[in-house]
Coordinates of C-alpha atoms in Angstrom, one line a residue:
X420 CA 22.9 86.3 -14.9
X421 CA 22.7 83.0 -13.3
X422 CA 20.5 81.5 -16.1
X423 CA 23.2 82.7 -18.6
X424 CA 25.8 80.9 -16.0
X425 CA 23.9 77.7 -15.8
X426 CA 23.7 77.5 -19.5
X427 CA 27.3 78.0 -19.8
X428 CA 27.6 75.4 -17.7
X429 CA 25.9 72.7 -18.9
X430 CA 28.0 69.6 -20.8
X431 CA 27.3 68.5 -24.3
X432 CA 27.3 64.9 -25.7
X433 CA 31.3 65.8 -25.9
X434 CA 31.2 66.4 -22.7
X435 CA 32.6 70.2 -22.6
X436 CA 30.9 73.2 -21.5
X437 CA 30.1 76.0 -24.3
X438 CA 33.1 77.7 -22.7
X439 CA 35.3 75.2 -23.1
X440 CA 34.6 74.6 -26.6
X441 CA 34.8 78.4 -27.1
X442 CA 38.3 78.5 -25.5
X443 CA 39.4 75.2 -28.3
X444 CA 38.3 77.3 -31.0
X445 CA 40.3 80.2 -29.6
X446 CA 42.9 77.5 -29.7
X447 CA 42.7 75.9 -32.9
X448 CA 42.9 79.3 -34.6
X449 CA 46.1 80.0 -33.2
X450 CA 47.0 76.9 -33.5
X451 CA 46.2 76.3 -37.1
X452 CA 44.5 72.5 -36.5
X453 CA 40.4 72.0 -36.6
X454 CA 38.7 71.6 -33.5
X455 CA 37.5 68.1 -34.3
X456 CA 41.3 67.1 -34.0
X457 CA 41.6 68.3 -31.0
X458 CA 38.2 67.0 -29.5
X459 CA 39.0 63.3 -30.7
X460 CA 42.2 63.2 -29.4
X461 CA 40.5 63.9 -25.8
X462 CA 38.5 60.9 -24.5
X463 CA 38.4 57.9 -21.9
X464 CA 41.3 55.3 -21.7
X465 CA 42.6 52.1 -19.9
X466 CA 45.5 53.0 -17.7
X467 CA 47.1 49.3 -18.5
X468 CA 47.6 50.6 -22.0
X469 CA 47.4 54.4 -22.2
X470 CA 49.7 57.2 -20.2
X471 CA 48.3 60.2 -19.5
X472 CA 50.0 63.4 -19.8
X473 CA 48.9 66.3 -17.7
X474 CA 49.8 69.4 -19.7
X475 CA 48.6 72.3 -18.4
X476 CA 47.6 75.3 -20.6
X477 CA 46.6 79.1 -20.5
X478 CA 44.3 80.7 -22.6
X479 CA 45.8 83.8 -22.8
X480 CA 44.0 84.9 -26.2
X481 CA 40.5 83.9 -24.4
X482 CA 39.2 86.1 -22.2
X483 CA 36.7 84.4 -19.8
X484 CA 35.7 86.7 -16.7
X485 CA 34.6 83.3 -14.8
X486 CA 37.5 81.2 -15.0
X487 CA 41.1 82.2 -14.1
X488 CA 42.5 79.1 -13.7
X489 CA 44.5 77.1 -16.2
X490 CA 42.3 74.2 -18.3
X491 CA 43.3 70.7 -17.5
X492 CA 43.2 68.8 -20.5
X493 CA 44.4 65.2 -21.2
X494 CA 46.5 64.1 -23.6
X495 CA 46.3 60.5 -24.1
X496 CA 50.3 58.7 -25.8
X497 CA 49.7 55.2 -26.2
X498 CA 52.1 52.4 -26.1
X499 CA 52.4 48.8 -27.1
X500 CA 51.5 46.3 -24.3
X501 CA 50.6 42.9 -25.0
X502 CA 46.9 41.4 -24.9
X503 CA 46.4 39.6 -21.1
X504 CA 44.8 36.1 -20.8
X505 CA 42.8 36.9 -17.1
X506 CA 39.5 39.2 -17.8
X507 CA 39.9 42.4 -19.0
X508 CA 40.3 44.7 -15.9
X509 CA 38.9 48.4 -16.8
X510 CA 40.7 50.7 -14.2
X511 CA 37.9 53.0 -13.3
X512 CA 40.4 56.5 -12.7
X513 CA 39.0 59.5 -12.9
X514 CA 39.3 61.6 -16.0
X515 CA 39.8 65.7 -14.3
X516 CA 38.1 68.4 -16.1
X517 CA 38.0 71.9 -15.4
X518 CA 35.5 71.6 -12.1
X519 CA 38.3 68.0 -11.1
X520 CA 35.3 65.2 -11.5
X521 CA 33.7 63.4 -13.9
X522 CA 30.4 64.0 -16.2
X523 CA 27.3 62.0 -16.5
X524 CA 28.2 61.1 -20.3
X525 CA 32.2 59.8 -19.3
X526 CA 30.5 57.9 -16.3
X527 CA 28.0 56.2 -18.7
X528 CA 30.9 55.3 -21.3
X529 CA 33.0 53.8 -18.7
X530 CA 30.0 51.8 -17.5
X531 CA 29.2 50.3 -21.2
X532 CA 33.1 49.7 -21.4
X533 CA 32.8 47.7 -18.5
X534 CA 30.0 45.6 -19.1
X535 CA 31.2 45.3 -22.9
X536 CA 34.1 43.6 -21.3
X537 CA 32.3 41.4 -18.8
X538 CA 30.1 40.1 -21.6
X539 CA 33.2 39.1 -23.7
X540 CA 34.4 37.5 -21.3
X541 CA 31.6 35.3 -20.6
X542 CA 30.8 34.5 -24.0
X543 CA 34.2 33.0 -24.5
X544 CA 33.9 30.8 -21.5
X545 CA 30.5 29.7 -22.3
X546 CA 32.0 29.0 -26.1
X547 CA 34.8 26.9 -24.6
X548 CA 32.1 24.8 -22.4
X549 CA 30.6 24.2 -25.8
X550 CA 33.3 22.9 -27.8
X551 CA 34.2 20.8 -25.3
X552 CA 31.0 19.1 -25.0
X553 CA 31.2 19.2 -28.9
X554 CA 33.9 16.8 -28.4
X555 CA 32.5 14.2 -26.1
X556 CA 28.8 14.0 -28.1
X557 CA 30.1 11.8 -31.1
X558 CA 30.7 9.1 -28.8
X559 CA 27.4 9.2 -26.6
X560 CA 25.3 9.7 -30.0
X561 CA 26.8 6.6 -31.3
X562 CA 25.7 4.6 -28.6
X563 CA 22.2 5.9 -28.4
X564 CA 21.9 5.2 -31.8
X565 CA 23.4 1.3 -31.5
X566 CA 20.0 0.8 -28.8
X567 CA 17.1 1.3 -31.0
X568 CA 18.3 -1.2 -33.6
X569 CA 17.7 -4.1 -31.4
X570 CA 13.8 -2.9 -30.5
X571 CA 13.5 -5.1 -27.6
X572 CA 11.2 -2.8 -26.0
X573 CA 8.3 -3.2 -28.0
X574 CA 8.4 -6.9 -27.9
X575 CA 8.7 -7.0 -24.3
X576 CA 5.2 -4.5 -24.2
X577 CA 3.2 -7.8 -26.5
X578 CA 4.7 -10.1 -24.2
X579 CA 3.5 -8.6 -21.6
X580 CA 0.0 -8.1 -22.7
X581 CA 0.1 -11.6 -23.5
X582 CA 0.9 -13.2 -20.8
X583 CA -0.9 -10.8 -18.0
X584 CA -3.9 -12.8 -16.5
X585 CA -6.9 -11.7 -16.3
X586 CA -7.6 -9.9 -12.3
X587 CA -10.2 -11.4 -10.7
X588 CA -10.0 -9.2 -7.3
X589 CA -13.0 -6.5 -6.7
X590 CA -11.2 -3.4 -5.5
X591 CA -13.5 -3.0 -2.6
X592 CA -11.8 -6.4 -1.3
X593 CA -7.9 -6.2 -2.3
X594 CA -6.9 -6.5 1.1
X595 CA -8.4 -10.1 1.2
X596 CA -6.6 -12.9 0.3
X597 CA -7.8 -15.3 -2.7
X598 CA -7.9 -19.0 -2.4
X599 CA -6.6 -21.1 -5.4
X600 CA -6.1 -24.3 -5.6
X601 CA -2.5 -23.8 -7.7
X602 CA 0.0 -21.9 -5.6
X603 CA 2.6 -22.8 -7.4
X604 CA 6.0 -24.4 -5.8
X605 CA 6.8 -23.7 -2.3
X606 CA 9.5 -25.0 -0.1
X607 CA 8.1 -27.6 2.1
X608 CA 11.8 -29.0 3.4
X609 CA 10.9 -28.1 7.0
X610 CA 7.0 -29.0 7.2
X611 CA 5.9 -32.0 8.4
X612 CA 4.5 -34.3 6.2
X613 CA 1.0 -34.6 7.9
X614 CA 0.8 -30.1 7.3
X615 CA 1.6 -30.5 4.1
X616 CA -1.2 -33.5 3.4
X617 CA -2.9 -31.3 5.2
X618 CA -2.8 -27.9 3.2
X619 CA -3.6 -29.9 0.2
X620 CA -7.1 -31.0 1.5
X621 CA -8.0 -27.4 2.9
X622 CA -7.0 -26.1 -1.0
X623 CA -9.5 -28.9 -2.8
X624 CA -12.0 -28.4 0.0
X625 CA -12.1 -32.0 0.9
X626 CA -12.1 -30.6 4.5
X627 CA -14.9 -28.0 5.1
X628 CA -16.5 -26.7 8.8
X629 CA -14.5 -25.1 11.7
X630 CA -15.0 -28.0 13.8
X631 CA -13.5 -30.5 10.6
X632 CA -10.8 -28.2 10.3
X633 CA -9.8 -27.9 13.9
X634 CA -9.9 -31.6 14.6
X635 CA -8.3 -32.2 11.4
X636 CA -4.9 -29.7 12.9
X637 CA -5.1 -31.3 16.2
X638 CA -4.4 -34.8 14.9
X639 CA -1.6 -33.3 12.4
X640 CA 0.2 -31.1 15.9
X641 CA -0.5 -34.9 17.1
X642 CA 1.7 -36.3 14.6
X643 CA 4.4 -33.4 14.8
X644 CA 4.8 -34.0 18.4
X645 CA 5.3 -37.7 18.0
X646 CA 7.9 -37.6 15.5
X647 CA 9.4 -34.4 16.9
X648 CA 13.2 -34.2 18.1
X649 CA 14.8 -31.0 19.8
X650 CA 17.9 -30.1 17.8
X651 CA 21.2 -30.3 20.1
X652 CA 21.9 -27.9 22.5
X653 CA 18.4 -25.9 22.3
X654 CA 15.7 -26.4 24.2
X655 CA 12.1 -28.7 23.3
X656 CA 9.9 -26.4 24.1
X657 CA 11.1 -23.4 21.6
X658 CA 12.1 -25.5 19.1
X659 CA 9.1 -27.2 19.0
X660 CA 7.0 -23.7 18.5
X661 CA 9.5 -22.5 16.2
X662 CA 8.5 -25.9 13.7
X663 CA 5.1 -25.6 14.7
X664 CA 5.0 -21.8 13.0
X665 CA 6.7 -22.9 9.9
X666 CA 3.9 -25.4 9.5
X667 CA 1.3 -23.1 10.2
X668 CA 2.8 -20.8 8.1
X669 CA 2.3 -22.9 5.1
X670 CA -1.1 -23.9 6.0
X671 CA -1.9 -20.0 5.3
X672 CA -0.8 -20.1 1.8
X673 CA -4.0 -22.4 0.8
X674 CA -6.5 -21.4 3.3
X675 CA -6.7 -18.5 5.6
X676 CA -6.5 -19.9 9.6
X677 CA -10.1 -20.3 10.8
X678 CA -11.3 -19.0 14.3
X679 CA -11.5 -21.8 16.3
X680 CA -7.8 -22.7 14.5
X681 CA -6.6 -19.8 16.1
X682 CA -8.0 -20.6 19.8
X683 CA -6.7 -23.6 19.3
X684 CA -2.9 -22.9 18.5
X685 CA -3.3 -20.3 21.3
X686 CA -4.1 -22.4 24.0
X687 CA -1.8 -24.6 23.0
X688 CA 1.3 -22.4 22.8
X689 CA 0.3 -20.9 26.6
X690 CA 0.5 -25.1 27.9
X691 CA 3.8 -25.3 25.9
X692 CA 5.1 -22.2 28.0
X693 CA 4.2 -23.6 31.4
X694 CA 6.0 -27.1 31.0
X695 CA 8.3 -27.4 33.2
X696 CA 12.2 -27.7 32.1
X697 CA 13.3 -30.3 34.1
X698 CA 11.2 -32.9 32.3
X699 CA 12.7 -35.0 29.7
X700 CA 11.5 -34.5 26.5
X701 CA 9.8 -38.3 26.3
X702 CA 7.6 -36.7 29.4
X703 CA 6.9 -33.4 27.6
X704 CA 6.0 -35.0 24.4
X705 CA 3.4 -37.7 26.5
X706 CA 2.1 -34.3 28.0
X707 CA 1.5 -32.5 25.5
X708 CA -0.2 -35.6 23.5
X709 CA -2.7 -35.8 26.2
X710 CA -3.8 -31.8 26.6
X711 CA -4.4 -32.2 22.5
X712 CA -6.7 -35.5 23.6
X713 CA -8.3 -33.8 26.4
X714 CA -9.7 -31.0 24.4
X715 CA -10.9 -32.6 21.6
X716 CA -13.1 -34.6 24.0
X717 CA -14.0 -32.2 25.9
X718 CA -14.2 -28.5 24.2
X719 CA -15.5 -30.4 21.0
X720 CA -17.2 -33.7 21.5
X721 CA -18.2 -33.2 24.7
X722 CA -19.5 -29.8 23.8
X723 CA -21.4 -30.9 21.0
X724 CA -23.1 -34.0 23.1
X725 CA -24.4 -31.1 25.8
X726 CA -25.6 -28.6 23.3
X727 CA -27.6 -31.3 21.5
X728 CA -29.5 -32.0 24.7
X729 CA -30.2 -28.5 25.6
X730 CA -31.4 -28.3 21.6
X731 CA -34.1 -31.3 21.6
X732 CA -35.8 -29.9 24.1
X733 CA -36.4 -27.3 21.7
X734 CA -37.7 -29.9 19.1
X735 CA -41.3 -30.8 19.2
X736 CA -43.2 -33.8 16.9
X737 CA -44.1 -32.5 13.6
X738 CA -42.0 -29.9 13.6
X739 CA -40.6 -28.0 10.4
X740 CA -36.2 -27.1 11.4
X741 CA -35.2 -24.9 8.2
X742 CA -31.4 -25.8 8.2
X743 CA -28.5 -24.1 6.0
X744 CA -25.8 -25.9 4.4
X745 CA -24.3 -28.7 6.2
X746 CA -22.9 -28.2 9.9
X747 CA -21.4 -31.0 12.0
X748 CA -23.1 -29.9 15.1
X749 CA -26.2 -29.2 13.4
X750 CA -26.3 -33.0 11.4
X751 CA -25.3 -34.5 15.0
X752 CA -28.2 -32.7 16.8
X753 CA -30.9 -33.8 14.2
X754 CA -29.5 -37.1 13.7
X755 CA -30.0 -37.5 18.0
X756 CA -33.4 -36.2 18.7
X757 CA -35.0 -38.6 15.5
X758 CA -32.9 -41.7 16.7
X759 CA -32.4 -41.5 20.7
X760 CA -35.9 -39.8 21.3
X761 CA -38.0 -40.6 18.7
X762 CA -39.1 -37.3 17.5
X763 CA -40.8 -36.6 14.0
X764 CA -40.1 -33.8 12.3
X765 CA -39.6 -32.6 9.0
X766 CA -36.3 -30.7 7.4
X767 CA -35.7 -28.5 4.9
X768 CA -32.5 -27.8 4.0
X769 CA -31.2 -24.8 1.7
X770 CA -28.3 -25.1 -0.3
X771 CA -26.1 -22.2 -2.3
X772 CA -23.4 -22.3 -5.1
X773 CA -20.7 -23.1 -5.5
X774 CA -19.8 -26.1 -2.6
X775 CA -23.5 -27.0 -2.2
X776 CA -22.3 -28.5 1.0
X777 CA -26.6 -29.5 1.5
X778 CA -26.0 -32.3 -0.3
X779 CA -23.5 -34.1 2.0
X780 CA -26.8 -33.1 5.3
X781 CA -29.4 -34.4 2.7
X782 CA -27.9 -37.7 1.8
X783 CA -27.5 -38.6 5.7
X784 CA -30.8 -37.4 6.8
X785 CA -32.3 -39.8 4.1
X786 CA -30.1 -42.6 4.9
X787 CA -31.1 -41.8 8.6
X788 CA -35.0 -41.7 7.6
X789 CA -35.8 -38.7 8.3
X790 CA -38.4 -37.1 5.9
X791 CA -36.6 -33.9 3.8
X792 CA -36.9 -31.0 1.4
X793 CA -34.2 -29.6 -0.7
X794 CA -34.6 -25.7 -1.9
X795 CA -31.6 -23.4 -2.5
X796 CA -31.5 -20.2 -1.3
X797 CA -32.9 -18.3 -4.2
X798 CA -36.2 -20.1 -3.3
X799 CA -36.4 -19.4 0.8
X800 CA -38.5 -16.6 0.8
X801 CA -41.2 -19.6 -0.8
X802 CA -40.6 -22.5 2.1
X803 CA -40.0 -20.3 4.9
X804 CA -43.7 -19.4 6.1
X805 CA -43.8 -24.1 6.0
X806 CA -40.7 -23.9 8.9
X807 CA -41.4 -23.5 12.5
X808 CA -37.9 -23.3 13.8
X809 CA -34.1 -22.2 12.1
X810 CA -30.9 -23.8 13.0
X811 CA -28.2 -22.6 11.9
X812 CA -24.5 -23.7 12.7
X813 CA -21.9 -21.0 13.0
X814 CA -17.7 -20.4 12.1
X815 CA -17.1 -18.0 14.9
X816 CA -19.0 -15.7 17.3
X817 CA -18.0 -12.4 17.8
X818 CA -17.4 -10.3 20.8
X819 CA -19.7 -7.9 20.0
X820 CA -22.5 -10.4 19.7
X821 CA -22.5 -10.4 15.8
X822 CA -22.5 -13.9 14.0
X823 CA -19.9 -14.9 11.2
X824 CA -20.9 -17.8 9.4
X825 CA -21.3 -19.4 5.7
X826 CA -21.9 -16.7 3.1
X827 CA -25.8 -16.7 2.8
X828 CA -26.7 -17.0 6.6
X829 CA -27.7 -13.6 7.2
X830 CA -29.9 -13.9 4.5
X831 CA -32.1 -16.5 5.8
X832 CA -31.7 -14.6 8.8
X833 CA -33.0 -11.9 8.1
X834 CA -36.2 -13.6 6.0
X835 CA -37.0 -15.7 9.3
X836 CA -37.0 -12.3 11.2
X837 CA -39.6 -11.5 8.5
X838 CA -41.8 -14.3 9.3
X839 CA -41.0 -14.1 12.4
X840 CA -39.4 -17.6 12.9
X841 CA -36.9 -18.6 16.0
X842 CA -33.7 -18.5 15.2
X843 CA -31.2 -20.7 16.9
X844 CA -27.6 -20.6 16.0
X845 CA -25.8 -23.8 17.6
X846 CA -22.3 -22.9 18.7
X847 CA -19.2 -24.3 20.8
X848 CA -17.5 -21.7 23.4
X849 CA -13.9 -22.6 21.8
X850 CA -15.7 -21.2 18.7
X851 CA -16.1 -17.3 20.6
X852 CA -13.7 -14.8 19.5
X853 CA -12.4 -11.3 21.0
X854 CA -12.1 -9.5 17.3
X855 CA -15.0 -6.8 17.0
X856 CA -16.9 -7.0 13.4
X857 CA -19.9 -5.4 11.6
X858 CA -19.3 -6.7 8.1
X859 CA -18.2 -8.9 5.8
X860 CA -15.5 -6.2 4.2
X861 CA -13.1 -5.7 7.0
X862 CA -12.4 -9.6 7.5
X863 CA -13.3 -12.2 4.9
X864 CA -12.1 -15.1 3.1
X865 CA -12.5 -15.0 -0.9
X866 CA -12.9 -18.7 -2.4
X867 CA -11.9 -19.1 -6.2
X868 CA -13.6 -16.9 -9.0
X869 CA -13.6 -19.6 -10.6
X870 CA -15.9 -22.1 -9.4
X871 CA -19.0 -19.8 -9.9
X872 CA -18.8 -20.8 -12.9
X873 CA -19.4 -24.4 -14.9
X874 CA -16.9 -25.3 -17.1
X875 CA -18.5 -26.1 -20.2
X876 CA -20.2 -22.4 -19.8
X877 CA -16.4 -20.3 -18.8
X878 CA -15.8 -19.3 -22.1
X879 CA -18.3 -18.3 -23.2
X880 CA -19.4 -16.2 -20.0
X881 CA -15.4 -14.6 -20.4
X882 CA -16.7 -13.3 -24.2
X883 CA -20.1 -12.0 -23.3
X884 CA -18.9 -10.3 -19.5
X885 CA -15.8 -9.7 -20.3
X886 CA -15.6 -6.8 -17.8
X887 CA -17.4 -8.7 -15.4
X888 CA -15.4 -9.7 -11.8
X889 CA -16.6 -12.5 -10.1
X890 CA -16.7 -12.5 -6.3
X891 CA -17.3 -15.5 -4.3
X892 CA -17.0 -14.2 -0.4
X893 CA -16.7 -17.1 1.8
X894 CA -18.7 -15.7 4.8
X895 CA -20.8 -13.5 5.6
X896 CA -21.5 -11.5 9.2
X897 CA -25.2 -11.8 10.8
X898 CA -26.6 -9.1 13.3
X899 CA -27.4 -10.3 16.8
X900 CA -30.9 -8.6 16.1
X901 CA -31.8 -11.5 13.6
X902 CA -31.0 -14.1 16.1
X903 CA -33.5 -15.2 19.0
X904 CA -30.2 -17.3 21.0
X905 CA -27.4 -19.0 20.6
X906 CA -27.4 -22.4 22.4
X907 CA -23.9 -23.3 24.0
X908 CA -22.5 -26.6 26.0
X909 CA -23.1 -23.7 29.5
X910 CA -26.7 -22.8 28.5
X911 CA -28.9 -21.4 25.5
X912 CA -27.5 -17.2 26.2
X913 CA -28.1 -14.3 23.8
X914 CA -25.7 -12.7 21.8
X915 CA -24.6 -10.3 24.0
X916 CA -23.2 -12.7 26.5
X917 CA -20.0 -13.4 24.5
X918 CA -17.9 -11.2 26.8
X919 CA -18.9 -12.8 29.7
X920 CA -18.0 -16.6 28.3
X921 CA -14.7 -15.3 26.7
X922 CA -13.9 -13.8 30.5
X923 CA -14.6 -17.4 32.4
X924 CA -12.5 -19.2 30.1
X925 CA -9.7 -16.8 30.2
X926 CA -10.2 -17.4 34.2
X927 CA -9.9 -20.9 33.2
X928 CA -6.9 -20.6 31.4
X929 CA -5.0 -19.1 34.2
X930 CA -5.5 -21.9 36.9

């Protein structure tokens, strides 16, 4: 029985009960109208345009043991309304059949009513996006269409190609800066004239060695000093410093400052703090004249005179000094122990490409009379085992003990170690610098490409090595292994005393 009940009860894709459609047979008959009138005129509406009757009827031809109650069915009358503008709204009532809720097949029509609506909706607005687009594009197409006409990209890509130079930097030393003797036009209204004369002979090289380049700033900061006046109202002292870093300033754009530069302007700038105010600036400017004499007699001339003595006595008659390149200090203590003393000895002195500064320390050897040999250093490993001693002249001395010097110094270095040859390196304390360096990467000068080249052979070593880079590293950094001393104006000290020097002339400084 309950099986039977169940089966009665089950909805159809009409969505009535086997009952039900019983009972609108029943009904039809007496009726005299076919079921499938009946059935259509029974489905789902919108309560904004259908009203819905109620009518209650009683099957009292049908005889149905289960159900006493009257059927519910819905009649559906519709009336005119007219079509909204806002989204459809699909009133979700509930349509009542004979147990008062709604089946799974009325619940899934409503749901595809709904979402039929939704979708309508929202391909109309979408459309209307579009056609207003549509409306604006003609006039963005025709300009997009004017630009390619005139093709001045592709002639900007040739010109480009054209006119790009070749790059002459090694990636491994970007960060260093590359010495040319063009740099184009720079503003030189507030430099003095002697900086600017200046700048040009550190960019032809006409001015070469720390201790050249050093005296050769003192006597321009001379020169500024002299012809100095403090603008009105502001104060000698800061102005002064403020001109004096405009020149420096522009002495960087040929040449990188040396070491012993950089002491220099240092020391300087601490006596230019401790003037006193109440001077007049005629007094200042006599002061500061005479500090700039003081130590260029006495941290570089006098310096030089006392290491020369403490180097003779290293020099013995008939004596072989391997020398590189050509260093002031060097030149001055040969030239001193073959005139004032007397001594014979031989020299050899090594020379490299591309400034072949040897040739400046040969000619006055020779014109002193002093018997010489000239070898570059490609050929040192062959004249080394003649030499009995190695001076060497120096650009700064490290705090760590390490030696920076002309590019090509560690080198013979390093083959005197071999043959176990004294090495000397001759060097002023102004010269000894705090910065802490192990190569030649970190901290370098790079000279111009260029001039390791001839210029009759240029273009023709561009076409063969065309991706060749030439690199022309202006010094190099020795290890204080490879060096036997370092003779200074306080004593002849190893490497490793730096630290101690650099902390008696900061003591120095103080007083």
């Amino acid at each position: 029985m309950n099986q039977d009940k169940e089966k009665d009860q089950k909805v159809g894709g009409d969505g009535l009960t086997k009952k039900q459609r019983r009972a609108l047979k029943v009904s039809a008959k007496t009726a005299g109208t076919s079921p499938n009138e009946i059935l259509n005129n029974i489905h789902i509406t919108n309560t904004k345009d259908i009203k819905k009757d109620v009518v209650f009827k009683s099957n009292e031809n049908v005889k149905c043991p289960t159900q006493n109650k009257p059927q519910v069915v819905t009649v559906e009358k519709h009336f005119k309304s007219e079509p909204s503008e806002d989204k459809p709204s699909i009133d979700r009532t509930k349509n009542v059949d004979i147990k008062g809720e709604l089946s799974k097949a009325e619940v899934r029509a409503q749901r595809r009513a709904i979402q039929e609506a939704q979708r309508l909706a929202k391909q109309q607005k979408t459309q209307e996006k579009i056609d207003k687009a549509d409306e604006k594009k003609p006039q963005i197409v025709s300009k997009d269409k004017e630009k390619p006409k005139v093709e001045k990209k592709p002639k900007l890509k040739v010109a480009q190609k054209i006119i790009k130079p070749k790059e002459t930097k090694v990636q491994l030393f970007s960060h260093l800066s590359v010495a040319t003797k063009e740099k184009g036009s720079v503003v030189v209204e507030e430099v003095h004239p002697a900086f600017v004369r200046l700048g040009a002979q550190y960019a032809s090289k006409t001015i070469l060695g720390s201790n050249a380049r050093c005296l050769a700033l003192l006597s321009a900061l001379k020169s500024l000093i002299e012809s100095f006046e403090s603008p009105p109202e502001q104060e000698f002292c800061r102005s002064l410093e403020v001109a004096l870093q405009n020149c420096v300033n522009y002495l960087q754009i040929y040449r990188p400052i040396a070491v012993s530069m950089t002491n220099v302007l240092r020391y300087f700038k601490l006596v230019l703090a401790e003037l006193k105010t109440n001077l007049q600036d005629i007094e200042k400017k006599n002061s500061l004249i005479k500090w700039i004499d003081d130590y260029m007699h006495d941290e570089i001339g006098k310096a030089g005179e006392a290491i020369s003595m403490k180097v003779e006595g290293k020099i013995s008659n008939g004596d072989t000094i391997l020398t590189y390149g050509c260093s002031s200090l060097v030149l001055r203590i040969l030239l001193e122990a073959h005139n004032k003393n007397k001594k014979q000895f031989r020299v050899i002195v090594v020379d490299a490409n591309p400034l072949f500064e040897g040739k400046e320390m040969l000619r006055r050897l020779v014109n002193a009379g002093i018997e010489c040999t000239y070898v570059l250093i490609n050929a040192i490993s062959f004249v080394m085992n003649k030499a009995t001693k190695v001076l060497l002249g120096v650009h700064a001395l490290l705090a760590n003990g390490y030696v920076m010097s002309r590019i090509g110094t560690a080198q013979i270095a390093l083959i005197a170690k071999t043959y176990s040859k004294p090495v000397l390196v001759c060097c002023e304390t102004y010269k000894f610098c705090e910065r802490v360096q192990t190569d030649s990467i970190v901290f370098n000068e790079i000279g111009d490409p260029n001039e390791l080249i001839r210029p009759s052979e240029k273009k023709q070593a561009d076409n063969v090595n065309a991706k060749l880079t030439h690199l022309n590293l202006m010094y190099d950094v020795t290890p204080p292994d490879l060096v036997t001393a370092v003779a200074t104006e306080l004593a002849i000290l190893p490497c490793t005393s730096v630290p101690v020097i650099l902390r008696i002339d900061l003591e120095k400084s103080k007083k």
